[in-house]
PDB file of C-alpha atoms in Angstrom:
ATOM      1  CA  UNK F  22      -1.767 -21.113  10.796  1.00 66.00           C
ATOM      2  CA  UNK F  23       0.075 -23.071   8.320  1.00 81.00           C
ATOM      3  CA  UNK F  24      -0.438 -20.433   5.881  1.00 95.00           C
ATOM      4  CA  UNK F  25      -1.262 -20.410   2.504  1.00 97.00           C
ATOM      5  CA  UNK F  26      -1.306 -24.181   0.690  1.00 97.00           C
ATOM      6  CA  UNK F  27      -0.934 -24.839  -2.848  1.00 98.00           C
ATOM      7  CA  UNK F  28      -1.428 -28.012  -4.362  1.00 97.00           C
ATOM      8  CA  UNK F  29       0.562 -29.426  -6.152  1.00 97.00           C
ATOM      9  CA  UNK F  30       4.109 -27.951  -6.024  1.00 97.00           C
ATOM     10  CA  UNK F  31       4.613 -29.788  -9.595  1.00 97.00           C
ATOM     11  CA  UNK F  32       2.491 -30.278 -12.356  1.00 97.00           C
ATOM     12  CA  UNK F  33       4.305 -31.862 -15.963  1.00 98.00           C
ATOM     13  CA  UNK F  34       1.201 -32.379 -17.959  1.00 97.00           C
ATOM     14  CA  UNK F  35       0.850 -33.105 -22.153  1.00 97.00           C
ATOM     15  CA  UNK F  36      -0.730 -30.581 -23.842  1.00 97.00           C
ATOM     16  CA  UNK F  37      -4.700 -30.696 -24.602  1.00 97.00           C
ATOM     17  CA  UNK F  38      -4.900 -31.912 -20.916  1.00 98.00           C
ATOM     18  CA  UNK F  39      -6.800 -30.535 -18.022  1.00 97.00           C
ATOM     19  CA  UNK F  40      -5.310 -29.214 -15.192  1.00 98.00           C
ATOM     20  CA  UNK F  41      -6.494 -28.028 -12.198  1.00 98.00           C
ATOM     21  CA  UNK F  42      -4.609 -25.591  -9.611  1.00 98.00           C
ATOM     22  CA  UNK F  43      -5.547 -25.447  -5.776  1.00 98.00           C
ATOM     23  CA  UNK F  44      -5.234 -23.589  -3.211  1.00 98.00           C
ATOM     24  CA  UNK F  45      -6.253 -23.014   0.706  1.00 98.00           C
ATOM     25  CA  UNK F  46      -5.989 -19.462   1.909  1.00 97.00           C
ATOM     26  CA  UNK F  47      -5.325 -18.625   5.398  1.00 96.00           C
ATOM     27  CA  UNK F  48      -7.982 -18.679   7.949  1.00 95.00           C
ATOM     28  CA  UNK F  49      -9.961 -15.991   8.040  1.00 94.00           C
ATOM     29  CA  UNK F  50      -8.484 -14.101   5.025  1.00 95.00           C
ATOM     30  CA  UNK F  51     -11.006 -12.900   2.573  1.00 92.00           C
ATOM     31  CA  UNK F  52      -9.246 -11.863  -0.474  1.00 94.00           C
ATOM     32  CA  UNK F  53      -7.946 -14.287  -2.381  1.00 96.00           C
ATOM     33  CA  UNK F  54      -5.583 -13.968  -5.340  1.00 97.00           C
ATOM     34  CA  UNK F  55      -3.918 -15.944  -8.663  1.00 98.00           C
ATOM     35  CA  UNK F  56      -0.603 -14.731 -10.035  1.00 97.00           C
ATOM     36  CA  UNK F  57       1.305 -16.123 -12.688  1.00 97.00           C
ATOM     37  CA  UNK F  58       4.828 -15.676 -13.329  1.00 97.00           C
ATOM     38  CA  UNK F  59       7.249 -16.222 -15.718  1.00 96.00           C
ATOM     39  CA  UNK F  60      10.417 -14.760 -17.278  1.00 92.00           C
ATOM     40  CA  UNK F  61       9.009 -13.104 -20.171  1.00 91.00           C
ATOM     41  CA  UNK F  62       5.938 -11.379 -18.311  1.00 91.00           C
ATOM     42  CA  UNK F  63       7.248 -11.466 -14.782  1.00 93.00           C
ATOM     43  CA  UNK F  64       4.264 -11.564 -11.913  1.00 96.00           C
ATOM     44  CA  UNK F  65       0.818 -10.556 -13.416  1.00 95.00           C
ATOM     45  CA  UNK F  66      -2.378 -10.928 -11.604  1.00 95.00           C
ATOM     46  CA  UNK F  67      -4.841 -13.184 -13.358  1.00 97.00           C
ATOM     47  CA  UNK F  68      -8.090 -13.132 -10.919  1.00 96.00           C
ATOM     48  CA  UNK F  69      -9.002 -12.063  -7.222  1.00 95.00           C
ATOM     49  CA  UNK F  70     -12.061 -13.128  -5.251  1.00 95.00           C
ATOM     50  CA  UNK F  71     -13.366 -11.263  -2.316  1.00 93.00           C
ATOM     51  CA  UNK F  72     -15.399 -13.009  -0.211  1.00 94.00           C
ATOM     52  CA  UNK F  73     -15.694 -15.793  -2.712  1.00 95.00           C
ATOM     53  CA  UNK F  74     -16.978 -13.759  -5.649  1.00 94.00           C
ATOM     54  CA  UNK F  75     -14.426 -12.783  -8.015  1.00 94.00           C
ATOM     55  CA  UNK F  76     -13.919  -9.253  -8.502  1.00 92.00           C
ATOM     56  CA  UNK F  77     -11.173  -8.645 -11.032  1.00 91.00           C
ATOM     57  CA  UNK F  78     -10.814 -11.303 -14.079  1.00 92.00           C
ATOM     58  CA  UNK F  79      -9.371  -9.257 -16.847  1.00 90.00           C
ATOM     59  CA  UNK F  80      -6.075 -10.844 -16.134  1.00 91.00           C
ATOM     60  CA  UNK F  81      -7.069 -14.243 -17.111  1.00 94.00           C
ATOM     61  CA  UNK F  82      -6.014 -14.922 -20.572  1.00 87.00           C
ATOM     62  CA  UNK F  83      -8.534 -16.487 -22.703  1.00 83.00           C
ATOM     63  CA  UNK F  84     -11.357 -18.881 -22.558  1.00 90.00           C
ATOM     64  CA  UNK F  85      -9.201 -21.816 -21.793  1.00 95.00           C
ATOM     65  CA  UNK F  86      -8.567 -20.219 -18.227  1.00 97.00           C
ATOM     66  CA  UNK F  87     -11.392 -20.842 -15.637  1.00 97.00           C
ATOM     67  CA  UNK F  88     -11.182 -20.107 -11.010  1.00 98.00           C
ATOM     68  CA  UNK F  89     -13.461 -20.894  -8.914  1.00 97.00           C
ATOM     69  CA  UNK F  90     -14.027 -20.296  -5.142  1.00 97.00           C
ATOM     70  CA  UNK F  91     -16.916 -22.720  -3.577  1.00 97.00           C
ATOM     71  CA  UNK F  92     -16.272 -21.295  -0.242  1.00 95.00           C
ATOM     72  CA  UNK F  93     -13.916 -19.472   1.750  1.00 95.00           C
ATOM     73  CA  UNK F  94     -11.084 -22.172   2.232  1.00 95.00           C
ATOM     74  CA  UNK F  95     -10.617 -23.109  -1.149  1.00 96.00           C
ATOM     75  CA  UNK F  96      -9.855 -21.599  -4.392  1.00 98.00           C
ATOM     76  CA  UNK F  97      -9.059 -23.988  -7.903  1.00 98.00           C
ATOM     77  CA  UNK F  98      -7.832 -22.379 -10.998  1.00 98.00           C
ATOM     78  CA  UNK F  99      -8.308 -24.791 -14.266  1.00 98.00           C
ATOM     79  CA  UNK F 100      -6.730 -24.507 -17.491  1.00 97.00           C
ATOM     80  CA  UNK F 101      -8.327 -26.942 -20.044  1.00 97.00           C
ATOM     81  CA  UNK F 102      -6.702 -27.188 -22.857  1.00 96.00           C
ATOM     82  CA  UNK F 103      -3.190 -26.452 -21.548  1.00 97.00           C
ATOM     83  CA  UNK F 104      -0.877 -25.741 -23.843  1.00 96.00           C
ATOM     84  CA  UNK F 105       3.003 -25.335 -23.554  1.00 97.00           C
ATOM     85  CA  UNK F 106       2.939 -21.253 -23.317  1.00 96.00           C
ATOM     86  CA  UNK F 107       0.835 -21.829 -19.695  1.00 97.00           C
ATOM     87  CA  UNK F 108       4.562 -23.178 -18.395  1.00 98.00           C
ATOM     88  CA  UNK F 109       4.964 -21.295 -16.187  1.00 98.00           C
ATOM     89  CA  UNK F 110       5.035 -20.791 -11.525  1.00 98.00           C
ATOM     90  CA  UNK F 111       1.416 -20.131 -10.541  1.00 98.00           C
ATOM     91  CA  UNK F 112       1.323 -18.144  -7.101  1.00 98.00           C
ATOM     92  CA  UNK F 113      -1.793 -17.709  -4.874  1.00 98.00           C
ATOM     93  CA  UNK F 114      -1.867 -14.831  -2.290  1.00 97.00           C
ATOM     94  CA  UNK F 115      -4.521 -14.221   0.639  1.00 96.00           C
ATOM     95  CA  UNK F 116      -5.329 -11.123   2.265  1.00 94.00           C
ATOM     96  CA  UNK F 117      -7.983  -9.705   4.623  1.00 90.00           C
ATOM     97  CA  UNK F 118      -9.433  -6.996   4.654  1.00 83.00           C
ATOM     98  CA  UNK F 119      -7.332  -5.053   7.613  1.00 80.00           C
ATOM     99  CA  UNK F 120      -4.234  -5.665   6.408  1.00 81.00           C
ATOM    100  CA  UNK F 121      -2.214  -4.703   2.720  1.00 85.00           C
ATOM    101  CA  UNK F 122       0.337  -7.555   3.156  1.00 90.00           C
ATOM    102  CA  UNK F 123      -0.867 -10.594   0.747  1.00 94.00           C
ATOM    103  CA  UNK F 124       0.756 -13.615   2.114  1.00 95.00           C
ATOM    104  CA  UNK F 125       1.870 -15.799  -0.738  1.00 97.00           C
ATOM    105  CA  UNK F 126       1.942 -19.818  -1.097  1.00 97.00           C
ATOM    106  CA  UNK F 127       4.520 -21.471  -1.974  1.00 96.00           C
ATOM    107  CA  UNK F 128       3.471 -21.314  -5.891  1.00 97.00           C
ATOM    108  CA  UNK F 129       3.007 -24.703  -8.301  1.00 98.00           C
ATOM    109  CA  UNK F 130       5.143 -25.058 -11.335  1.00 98.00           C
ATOM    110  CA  UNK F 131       3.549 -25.879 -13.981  1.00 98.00           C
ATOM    111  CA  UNK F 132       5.489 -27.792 -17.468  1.00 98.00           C
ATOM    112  CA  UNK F 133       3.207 -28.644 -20.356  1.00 98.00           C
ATOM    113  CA  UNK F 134       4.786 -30.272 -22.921  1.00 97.00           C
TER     114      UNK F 134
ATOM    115  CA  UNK S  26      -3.162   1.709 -14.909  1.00 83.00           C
ATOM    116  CA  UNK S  27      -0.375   1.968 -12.713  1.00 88.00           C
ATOM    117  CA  UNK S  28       3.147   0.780 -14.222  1.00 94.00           C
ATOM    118  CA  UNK S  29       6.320  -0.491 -11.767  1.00 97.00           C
ATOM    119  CA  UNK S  30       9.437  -0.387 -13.315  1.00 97.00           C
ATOM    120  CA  UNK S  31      12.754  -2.060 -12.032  1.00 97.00           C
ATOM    121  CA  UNK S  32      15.944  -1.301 -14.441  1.00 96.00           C
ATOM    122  CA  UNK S  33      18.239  -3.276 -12.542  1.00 96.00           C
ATOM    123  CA  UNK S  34      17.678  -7.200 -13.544  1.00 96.00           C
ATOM    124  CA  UNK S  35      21.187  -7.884 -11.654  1.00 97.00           C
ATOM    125  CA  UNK S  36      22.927  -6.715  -9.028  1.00 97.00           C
ATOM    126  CA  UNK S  37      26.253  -8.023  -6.425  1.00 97.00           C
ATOM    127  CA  UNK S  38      27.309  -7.007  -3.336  1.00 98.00           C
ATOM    128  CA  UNK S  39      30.197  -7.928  -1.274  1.00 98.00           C
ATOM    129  CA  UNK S  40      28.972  -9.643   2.497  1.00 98.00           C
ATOM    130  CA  UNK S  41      28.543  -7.079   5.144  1.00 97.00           C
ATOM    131  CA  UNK S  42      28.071  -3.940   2.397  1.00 98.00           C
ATOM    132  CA  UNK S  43      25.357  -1.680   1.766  1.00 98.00           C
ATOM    133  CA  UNK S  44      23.194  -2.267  -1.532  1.00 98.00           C
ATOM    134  CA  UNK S  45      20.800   0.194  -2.671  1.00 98.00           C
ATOM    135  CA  UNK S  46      17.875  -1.728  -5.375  1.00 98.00           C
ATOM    136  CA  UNK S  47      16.038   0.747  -7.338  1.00 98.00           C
ATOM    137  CA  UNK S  48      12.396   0.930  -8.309  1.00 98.00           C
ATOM    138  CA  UNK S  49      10.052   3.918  -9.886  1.00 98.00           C
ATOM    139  CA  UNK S  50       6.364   3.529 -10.618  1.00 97.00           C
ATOM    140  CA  UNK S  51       3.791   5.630 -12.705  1.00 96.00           C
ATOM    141  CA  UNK S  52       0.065   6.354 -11.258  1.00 94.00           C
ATOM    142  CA  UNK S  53      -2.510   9.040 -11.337  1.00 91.00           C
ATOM    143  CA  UNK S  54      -3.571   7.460  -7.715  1.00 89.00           C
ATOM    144  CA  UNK S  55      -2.613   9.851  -5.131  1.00 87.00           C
ATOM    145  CA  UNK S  56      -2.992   7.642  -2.066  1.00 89.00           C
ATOM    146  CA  UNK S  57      -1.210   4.124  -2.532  1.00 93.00           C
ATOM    147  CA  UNK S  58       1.192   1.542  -1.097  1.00 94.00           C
ATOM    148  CA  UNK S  59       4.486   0.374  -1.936  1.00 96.00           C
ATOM    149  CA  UNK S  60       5.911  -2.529  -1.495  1.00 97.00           C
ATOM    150  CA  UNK S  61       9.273  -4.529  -1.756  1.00 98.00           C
ATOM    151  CA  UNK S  62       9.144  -8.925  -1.670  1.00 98.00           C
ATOM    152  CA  UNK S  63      11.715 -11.067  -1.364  1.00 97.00           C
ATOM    153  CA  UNK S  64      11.533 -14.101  -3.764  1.00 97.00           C
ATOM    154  CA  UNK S  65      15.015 -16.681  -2.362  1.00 95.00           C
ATOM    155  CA  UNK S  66      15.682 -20.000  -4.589  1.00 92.00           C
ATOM    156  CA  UNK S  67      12.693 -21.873  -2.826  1.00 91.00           C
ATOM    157  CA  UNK S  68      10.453 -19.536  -4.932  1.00 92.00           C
ATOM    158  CA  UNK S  69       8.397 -18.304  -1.595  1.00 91.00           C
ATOM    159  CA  UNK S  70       7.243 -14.516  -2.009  1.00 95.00           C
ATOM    160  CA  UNK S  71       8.112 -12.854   1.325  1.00 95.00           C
ATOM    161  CA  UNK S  72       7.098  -9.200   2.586  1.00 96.00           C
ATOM    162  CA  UNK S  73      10.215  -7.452   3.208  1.00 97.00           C
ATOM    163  CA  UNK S  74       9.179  -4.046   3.933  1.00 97.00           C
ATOM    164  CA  UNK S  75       6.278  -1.533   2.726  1.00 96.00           C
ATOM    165  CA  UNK S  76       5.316   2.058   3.068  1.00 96.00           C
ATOM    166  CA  UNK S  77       2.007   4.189   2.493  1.00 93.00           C
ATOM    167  CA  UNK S  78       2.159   6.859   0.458  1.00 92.00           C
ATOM    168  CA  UNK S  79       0.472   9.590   2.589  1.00 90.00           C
ATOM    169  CA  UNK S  80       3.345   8.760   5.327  1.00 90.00           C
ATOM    170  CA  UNK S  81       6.742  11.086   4.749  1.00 85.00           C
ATOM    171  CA  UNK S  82       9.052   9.170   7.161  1.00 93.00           C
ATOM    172  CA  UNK S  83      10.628   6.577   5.109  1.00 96.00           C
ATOM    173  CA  UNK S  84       9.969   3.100   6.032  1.00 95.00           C
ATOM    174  CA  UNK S  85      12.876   0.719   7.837  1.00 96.00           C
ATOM    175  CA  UNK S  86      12.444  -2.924   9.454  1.00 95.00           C
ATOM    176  CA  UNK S  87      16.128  -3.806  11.098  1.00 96.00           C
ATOM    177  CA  UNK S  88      19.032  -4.106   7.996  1.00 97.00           C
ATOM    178  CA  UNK S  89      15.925  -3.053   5.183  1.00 98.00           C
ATOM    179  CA  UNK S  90      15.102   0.974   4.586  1.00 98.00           C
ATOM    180  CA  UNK S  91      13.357   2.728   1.799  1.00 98.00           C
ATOM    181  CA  UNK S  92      14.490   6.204  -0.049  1.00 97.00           C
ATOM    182  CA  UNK S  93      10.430   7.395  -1.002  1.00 96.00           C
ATOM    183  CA  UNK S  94      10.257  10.041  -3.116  1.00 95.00           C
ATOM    184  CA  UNK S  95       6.377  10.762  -3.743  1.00 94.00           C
ATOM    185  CA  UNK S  96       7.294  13.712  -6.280  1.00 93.00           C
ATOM    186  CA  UNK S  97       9.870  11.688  -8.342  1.00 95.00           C
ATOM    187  CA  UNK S  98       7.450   8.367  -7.750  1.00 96.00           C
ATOM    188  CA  UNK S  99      10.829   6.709  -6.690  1.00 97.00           C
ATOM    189  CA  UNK S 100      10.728   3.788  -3.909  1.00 97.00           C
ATOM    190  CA  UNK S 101      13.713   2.229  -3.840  1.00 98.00           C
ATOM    191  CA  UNK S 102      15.313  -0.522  -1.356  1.00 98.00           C
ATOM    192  CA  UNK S 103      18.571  -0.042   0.687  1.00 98.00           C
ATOM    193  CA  UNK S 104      20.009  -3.577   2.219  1.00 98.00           C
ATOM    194  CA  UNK S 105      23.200  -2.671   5.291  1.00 98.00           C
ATOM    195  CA  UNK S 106      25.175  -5.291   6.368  1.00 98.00           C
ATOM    196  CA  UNK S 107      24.168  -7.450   3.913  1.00 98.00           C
ATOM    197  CA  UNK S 108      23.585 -11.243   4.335  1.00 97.00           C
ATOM    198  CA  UNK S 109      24.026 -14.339   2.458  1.00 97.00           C
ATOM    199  CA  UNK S 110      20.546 -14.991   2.869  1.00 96.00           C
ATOM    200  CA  UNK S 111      19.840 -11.920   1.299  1.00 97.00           C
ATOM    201  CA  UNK S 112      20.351 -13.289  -2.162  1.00 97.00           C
ATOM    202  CA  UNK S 113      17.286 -13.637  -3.902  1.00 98.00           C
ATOM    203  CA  UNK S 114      14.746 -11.879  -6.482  1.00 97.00           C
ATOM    204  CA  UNK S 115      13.664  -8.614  -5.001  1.00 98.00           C
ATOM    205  CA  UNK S 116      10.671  -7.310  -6.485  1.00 98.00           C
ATOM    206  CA  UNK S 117       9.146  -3.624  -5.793  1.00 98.00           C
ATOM    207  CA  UNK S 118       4.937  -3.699  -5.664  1.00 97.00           C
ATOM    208  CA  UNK S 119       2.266  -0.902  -6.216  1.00 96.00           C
ATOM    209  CA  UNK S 120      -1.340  -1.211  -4.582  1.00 94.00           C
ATOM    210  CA  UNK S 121      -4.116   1.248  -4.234  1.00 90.00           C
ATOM    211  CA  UNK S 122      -5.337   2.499  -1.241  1.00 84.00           C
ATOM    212  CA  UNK S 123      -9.058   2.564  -0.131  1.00 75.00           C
ATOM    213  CA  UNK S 124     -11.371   0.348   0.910  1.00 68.00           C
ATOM    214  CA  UNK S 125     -13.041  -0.024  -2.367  1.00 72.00           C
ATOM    215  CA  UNK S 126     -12.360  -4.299  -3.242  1.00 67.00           C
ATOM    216  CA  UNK S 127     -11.433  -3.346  -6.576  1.00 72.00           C
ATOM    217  CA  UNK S 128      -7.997  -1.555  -5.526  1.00 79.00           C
ATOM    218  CA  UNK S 129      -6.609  -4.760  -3.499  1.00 84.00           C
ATOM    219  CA  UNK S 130      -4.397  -6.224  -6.346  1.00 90.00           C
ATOM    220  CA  UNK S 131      -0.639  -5.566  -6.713  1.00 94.00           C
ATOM    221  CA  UNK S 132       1.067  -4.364  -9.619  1.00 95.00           C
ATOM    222  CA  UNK S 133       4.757  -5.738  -9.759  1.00 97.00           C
ATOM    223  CA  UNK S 134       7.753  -4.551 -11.429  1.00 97.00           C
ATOM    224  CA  UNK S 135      10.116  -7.035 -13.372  1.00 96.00           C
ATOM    225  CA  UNK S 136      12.551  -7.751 -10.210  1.00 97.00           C
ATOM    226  CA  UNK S 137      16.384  -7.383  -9.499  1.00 97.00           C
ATOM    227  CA  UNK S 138      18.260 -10.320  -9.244  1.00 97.00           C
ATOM    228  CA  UNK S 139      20.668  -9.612  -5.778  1.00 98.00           C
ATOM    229  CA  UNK S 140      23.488 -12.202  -5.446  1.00 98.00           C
ATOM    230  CA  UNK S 141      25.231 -11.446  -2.148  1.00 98.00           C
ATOM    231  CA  UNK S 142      29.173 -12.654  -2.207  1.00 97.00           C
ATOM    232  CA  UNK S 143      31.279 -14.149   0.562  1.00 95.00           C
TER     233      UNK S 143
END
């Protein structure tokens, strides 16, 4: 398995803007997970799905902030607006049920100026 | 709410030495896991080593052991012979245990910067 796949790696986007996050968790996984991290905060959870419905959202912070998972190989976190504080490395993580490890992608850096 | 705290942001150690990264956590949760991830300059999150709770023997995988102390909630992360490739962000993790999907997530602590010199 290739693991888990982020897309893209880097995102420089102008504030108001839409952006849209993706990822692919690994085969067969079904947890799915958005961090965010950055310097000030460090690595906070925002949302986690299990089997597609999302179970815990209170990390998500504010309206602007929106994840979806159609199906279980494929997750998409928007932010619309962005603004410049949402600069930051956005991680996703998959884990199944079985196992407590949460394999990580390889995380999209996000710039909004 | 479960809290992680790492007080080291930096640490150095000489090639080949022994480094000891520390990490204590606050819960009411009396079964749990702990973890410890590796974060190197390409930013990839990487399990290093982990240990349940209810388990006494301290973890180890090769050159990586833990010092758990359930009664002092104390997990920290001992590195021998250490590596170049060691140098990275180490970060220590808390997640509940039980099958209940609401206890899946990880709680991280701020990290410990480890530069290993030649």
């Amino acid at each position: 398995d290739a693991g888990v796949i982020q897309s893209p790696r880097h995102e420089v986007t102008e504030m108001g803007q839409e952006v849209t996050l993706r990822c692919k968790p690994i085969s067969g996984h079904d947890y799915l997970f958005w961090y965010r991290q950055t310097m000030m905060r460090g690595l906070e959870l925002l949302i986690y799905f299990n089997n597609n419905v999302p179970i815990d959202d209170s990390g998500m912070p504010e309206d602007r902030f929106s994840a979806k998972m159609p199906n279980a190989s494929f997750s998409t976190l928007k932010i619309q607006p962005s603004e410049p504080r949402d600069s930051a490395v956005y991680f996703c993580a998959s884990s199944d049920q079985g196992n407590t490890e949460a394999f990580f992608g390889q995380g999209t850096r996000l710039t909004v100026v | 709410a479960q809290t992680v705290t790492q007080s080291q942001p930096e640490m150095s150690v000489q090639e080949a030495e022994t480094v000891t990264l520390s990490c204590t956590y606050d819960t009411s949760e009396s079964n749990y896991y702990l973890f410890w991830y590796k974060q190197p300059p390409s930013r990839q999150m990487i399990l290093v080593i982990r240990q349940e709770a209810y388990k006494q023997q301290n973890a180890t995988e090769n050159r990586f052991s833990v010092n758990f102390q359930k009664a002092a909630k104390s997990f920290s992360l001992k590195i021998s012979d250490s590596q170049l490739g060691d140098t990275a962000m180490y970060f220590c993790a808390f997640m509940k245990r039980g099958m209940d999907t609401g206890r899946r997530a990880l709680t991280f602590g701020s990290g410990t910067r480890l530069q290993v010199q030649p």
